Amino acid sequence: MVPVSLVPDLAERSTRRTMRDDLIEAHVPVALSIASRYRNRGIDLDDLEQVALLGLTKAADRFDPGAGHAFMSYAVPTMRGEIRKYFRDHGWMVRPPRRVQEMQARIAGIEDLLATQLGRSPRPSEIAAHLEADLADVEEALAADGCFSPASLDLPVGDGGPPLAELLGAEDRSFSRAEARVLLAPAVRRLAERDRLVVRLRFRDELTQREIAEAVGLTQAQVSRILDRVLGELRAGLVGRVPAA
C-alpha cells in the first residue's frame, strides 16, 4: 500500500507523464514535417524522422509549462538541433573550415542546456558567454549553419506569394543563393529577437505561418505582418551591397 504522504507526489508524477505523452502525440506531425525538410541530403528519411522524434521527446521531457513559454518555441529548435547534430556526426553537405566545425560542435554541446534554462533558443552572446568564447567566432559558426537554407530562398513568403529571392531582388540582380545568404546573415542577426525567430522558423525550419503563430503565441495575421515588415527592412539593407548583373 502506498503511504499517504507519497500520494500527492505520485499524482504529480502521473500528471507530468500524461502531459509529456500528450505533447509528444500532438506534435509528432510537426517532427515528421521538420525531418522531411532535410530529405535527399544523403541520409535516409526514416533515420531523420527517428532523430526528430528523439528531439521531440527530449523537448517534452524538459519542457516547463510554468516558465511561460510556448512548447513549439522550445520544441522546434530542439528537434532541428538533434537533426543538425546527426548531420555533423554522419557527414557534411558543405564542409566548413575545421575551426568553424569545432566551434559548431562546442555550440551543439550546450545549446540544449541553454535552451532548457532559457525556455527559448539562446542568443549568440549568451552562447559565447557560456563557452567563454569570442562572440565573432560564435557568430561565424552560427552563420555557417545559416538562417536561410539554400532552398528557402525559393519559398513563398506567404500563402501563394512570391518567393523570398524575388522579394529581395535576387533574381533581378543575378547574384547567387550563396551570396544572398552571406549578405543577409548580418542583417538577420541585428533583428529584434521575436522578428529573428519568425524569420528563422519560416525560412530555416520552413514552418507555415500557422505553425509559426502557434510557436510564438501570435495570430497568423501578425506573423504575416512581421514577415512583410522584416523582408522590407532586409531588402532595403541590401541596396547598394548587391553586385550589379
Coordinates of C-alpha atoms in Angstrom, one line a residue:
M1 CA 0.0 0.0 0.0
V2 CA 1.3 3.5 -0.9
P3 CA 1.9 5.7 2.1
V4 CA -0.5 8.6 2.3
S5 CA 2.4 11.0 2.3
L6 CA 3.5 9.9 -1.1
V7 CA 0.1 10.2 -2.8
P8 CA 0.4 13.8 -3.8
D9 CA 3.9 13.2 -5.3
L10 CA 2.7 10.2 -7.2
A11 CA -0.3 12.1 -8.5
E12 CA 2.0 14.9 -9.7
R13 CA 4.3 12.5 -11.5
S14 CA 1.3 10.9 -13.2
T15 CA 0.1 14.3 -14.3
R16 CA 3.5 15.1 -15.6
R17 CA 3.8 11.9 -17.6
T18 CA 0.3 12.4 -19.1
M19 CA 1.2 15.9 -20.2
R20 CA 4.5 14.7 -21.6
D21 CA 2.8 11.9 -23.6
D22 CA 0.1 14.3 -24.8
L23 CA 2.7 16.8 -26.0
I24 CA 4.6 14.1 -27.9
E25 CA 1.5 12.7 -29.5
A26 CA 0.2 16.1 -30.6
H27 CA 3.4 17.2 -32.1
V28 CA 4.5 14.0 -34.0
P29 CA 3.3 15.5 -37.3
V30 CA 5.5 18.6 -36.7
A31 CA 8.5 16.4 -36.0
L32 CA 7.9 14.4 -39.2
S33 CA 7.4 17.6 -41.2
I34 CA 10.7 19.0 -39.9
A35 CA 12.5 15.8 -40.8
S36 CA 11.1 15.8 -44.3
R37 CA 12.7 19.1 -45.0
Y38 CA 16.1 17.5 -44.7
R39 CA 15.5 14.6 -47.1
N40 CA 17.6 13.9 -50.1
R41 CA 20.7 15.1 -48.4
G42 CA 22.4 11.7 -48.1
I43 CA 20.6 10.4 -45.0
D44 CA 17.5 8.2 -45.1
L45 CA 14.3 9.9 -44.2
D46 CA 13.4 7.1 -41.7
D47 CA 16.6 8.0 -39.8
L48 CA 15.8 11.7 -39.9
E49 CA 12.3 11.0 -38.6
Q50 CA 13.7 9.0 -35.7
V51 CA 16.1 11.8 -34.8
A52 CA 13.4 14.4 -35.0
L53 CA 11.2 12.3 -32.7
L54 CA 14.1 11.9 -30.3
G55 CA 14.3 15.7 -30.2
L56 CA 10.6 16.0 -29.6
T57 CA 10.8 13.5 -26.7
K58 CA 13.7 15.5 -25.2
A59 CA 11.8 18.7 -25.5
A60 CA 8.7 17.2 -23.9
D61 CA 10.8 15.8 -21.1
R62 CA 12.4 19.1 -20.3
F63 CA 9.5 21.5 -21.0
D64 CA 8.4 23.6 -18.1
P65 CA 4.9 24.9 -18.6
G66 CA 5.3 27.2 -15.7
A67 CA 8.1 29.2 -17.4
G68 CA 5.5 30.9 -19.6
H69 CA 6.9 29.8 -23.0
A70 CA 5.0 28.1 -25.8
F71 CA 6.0 24.5 -26.3
M72 CA 6.6 24.9 -30.0
S73 CA 9.1 27.7 -29.5
Y74 CA 11.2 25.3 -27.5
A75 CA 10.5 22.0 -29.3
V76 CA 11.2 23.2 -32.9
P77 CA 14.8 24.3 -32.1
T78 CA 15.4 21.2 -30.1
M79 CA 14.2 18.9 -32.9
R80 CA 16.2 20.8 -35.5
G81 CA 19.2 20.8 -33.2
E82 CA 19.1 17.0 -33.0
I83 CA 19.0 16.7 -36.8
R84 CA 21.9 19.1 -37.1
K85 CA 23.9 17.0 -34.7
Y86 CA 23.1 13.9 -36.7
F87 CA 24.3 15.5 -39.9
R88 CA 27.5 16.6 -38.1
D89 CA 28.2 13.1 -37.0
H90 CA 27.3 11.4 -40.3
G91 CA 28.8 13.8 -42.8
W92 CA 28.7 17.4 -44.2
M93 CA 26.9 18.6 -47.3
V94 CA 29.4 21.5 -47.5
R95 CA 32.3 21.2 -45.1
P96 CA 33.3 24.5 -43.4
P97 CA 36.8 25.1 -42.1
R98 CA 37.9 22.9 -39.2
R99 CA 37.9 25.8 -36.6
V100 CA 34.3 26.5 -37.6
Q101 CA 33.4 22.8 -37.3
E102 CA 35.0 22.7 -33.8
M103 CA 33.1 25.8 -32.7
Q104 CA 29.8 24.3 -34.1
A105 CA 30.5 21.1 -32.1
R106 CA 31.0 23.2 -28.9
I107 CA 27.8 25.1 -29.6
A108 CA 25.9 21.9 -30.2
G109 CA 27.1 20.6 -26.9
I110 CA 25.5 23.4 -24.8
E111 CA 22.5 24.5 -27.0
D112 CA 20.1 22.1 -25.4
L113 CA 21.3 23.1 -21.9
L114 CA 20.9 26.8 -22.5
A115 CA 17.5 26.3 -24.3
T116 CA 16.3 24.4 -21.3
Q117 CA 17.4 27.1 -18.9
L118 CA 16.1 30.0 -21.0
G119 CA 12.9 28.4 -22.5
R120 CA 14.0 29.6 -25.9
S121 CA 16.9 29.4 -28.4
P122 CA 19.9 31.1 -26.8
R123 CA 21.3 34.3 -28.3
P124 CA 24.8 34.2 -29.8
S125 CA 26.0 36.5 -26.9
E126 CA 24.7 34.0 -24.4
I127 CA 26.4 31.1 -26.1
A128 CA 29.7 33.0 -26.3
A129 CA 29.5 33.9 -22.6
H130 CA 28.7 30.3 -21.6
L131 CA 31.6 29.0 -23.7
E132 CA 33.9 31.8 -22.8
A133 CA 34.5 32.2 -26.5
D134 CA 34.8 35.2 -28.8
L135 CA 31.4 36.4 -30.0
A136 CA 32.7 36.8 -33.5
D137 CA 33.7 33.2 -33.6
V138 CA 30.3 32.0 -32.3
E139 CA 28.5 34.2 -34.9
E140 CA 30.7 32.9 -37.7
A141 CA 29.8 29.3 -36.7
L142 CA 26.1 30.0 -36.5
A143 CA 26.2 31.9 -39.8
A144 CA 27.9 28.9 -41.4
D145 CA 24.8 26.9 -40.4
G146 CA 22.7 29.7 -41.8
C147 CA 19.4 31.3 -41.1
F148 CA 18.3 30.5 -44.6
S149 CA 18.6 27.0 -46.1
P150 CA 19.6 27.0 -49.8
A151 CA 16.1 26.1 -50.8
S152 CA 14.5 28.5 -48.5
L153 CA 15.2 31.5 -50.8
D154 CA 12.7 29.8 -53.2
L155 CA 10.0 29.6 -50.6
P156 CA 6.9 31.8 -50.9
V157 CA 6.8 34.4 -48.2
G158 CA 3.1 33.9 -47.6
D159 CA 0.4 31.5 -48.8
G160 CA 0.7 31.7 -52.6
G161 CA 3.0 34.7 -52.5
P162 CA 6.2 35.4 -54.4
P163 CA 9.5 33.6 -53.3
L164 CA 11.8 35.3 -50.9
A165 CA 14.6 35.6 -53.5
E166 CA 12.2 37.6 -55.8
L167 CA 11.2 39.9 -53.0
L168 CA 14.8 40.6 -52.1
G169 CA 15.7 41.3 -55.8
A170 CA 17.9 38.2 -56.1
E171 CA 16.7 37.2 -59.5
D172 CA 16.7 40.7 -60.9
R173 CA 20.2 41.4 -59.7
S174 CA 21.6 37.9 -60.7
F175 CA 23.5 37.1 -57.6
S176 CA 23.8 33.5 -56.3
R177 CA 21.9 32.0 -53.5
A178 CA 25.1 31.6 -51.5
E179 CA 25.9 35.3 -51.9
A180 CA 22.4 36.2 -50.8
R181 CA 22.8 34.2 -47.6
V182 CA 26.1 35.8 -46.8
L183 CA 24.7 39.3 -47.3
L184 CA 21.5 38.5 -45.3
A185 CA 23.2 36.9 -42.3
P186 CA 24.5 40.1 -40.6
A187 CA 21.2 41.9 -41.1
V188 CA 19.2 39.0 -39.6
R189 CA 21.4 39.0 -36.5
R190 CA 20.5 42.6 -36.0
L191 CA 16.8 41.9 -35.9
A192 CA 14.8 42.0 -32.7
E193 CA 14.6 38.6 -31.0
R194 CA 11.0 37.9 -32.0
D195 CA 11.5 39.0 -35.6
R196 CA 14.6 36.9 -35.9
L197 CA 12.7 33.9 -34.5
V198 CA 9.8 34.4 -37.0
V199 CA 12.3 34.6 -39.9
R200 CA 14.2 31.6 -38.9
L201 CA 11.0 29.5 -38.3
R202 CA 9.8 30.4 -41.8
F203 CA 13.0 30.3 -43.9
R204 CA 15.2 27.9 -42.0
D205 CA 12.8 25.5 -40.4
E206 CA 10.2 26.1 -43.2
L207 CA 7.2 26.2 -40.9
T208 CA 4.0 27.6 -42.2
Q209 CA 2.6 30.9 -40.9
R210 CA 0.0 29.0 -38.9
E211 CA 2.7 26.8 -37.3
I212 CA 4.8 29.9 -36.6
A213 CA 1.8 31.7 -35.0
E214 CA 1.4 28.7 -32.6
A215 CA 5.1 28.6 -31.8
V216 CA 5.5 32.2 -30.9
G217 CA 2.0 32.9 -29.5
L218 CA 0.8 35.3 -32.2
T219 CA -2.0 35.3 -34.7
Q220 CA -1.3 34.2 -38.3
A221 CA -2.1 37.8 -39.4
Q222 CA 0.5 39.2 -37.0
V223 CA 3.1 36.7 -38.3
S224 CA 2.3 37.8 -41.9
R225 CA 2.8 41.5 -41.0
I226 CA 6.1 40.7 -39.3
L227 CA 7.4 38.9 -42.3
D228 CA 6.3 41.7 -44.7
R229 CA 8.0 44.3 -42.5
V230 CA 11.2 42.4 -41.9
L231 CA 11.6 41.5 -45.5
G232 CA 11.2 45.1 -46.5
E233 CA 13.9 46.0 -44.0
L234 CA 16.2 43.3 -45.3
R235 CA 15.6 44.3 -48.9
A236 CA 16.4 47.9 -48.0
G237 CA 19.6 46.8 -46.3
L238 CA 20.7 45.0 -49.4
V239 CA 20.5 48.2 -51.6
G240 CA 24.0 49.2 -52.6
R241 CA 25.5 45.9 -51.3
V242 CA 24.4 43.6 -54.1
P243 CA 26.8 43.4 -57.1
A244 CA 25.2 44.5 -60.4
A245 CA 24.5 42.0 -63.1

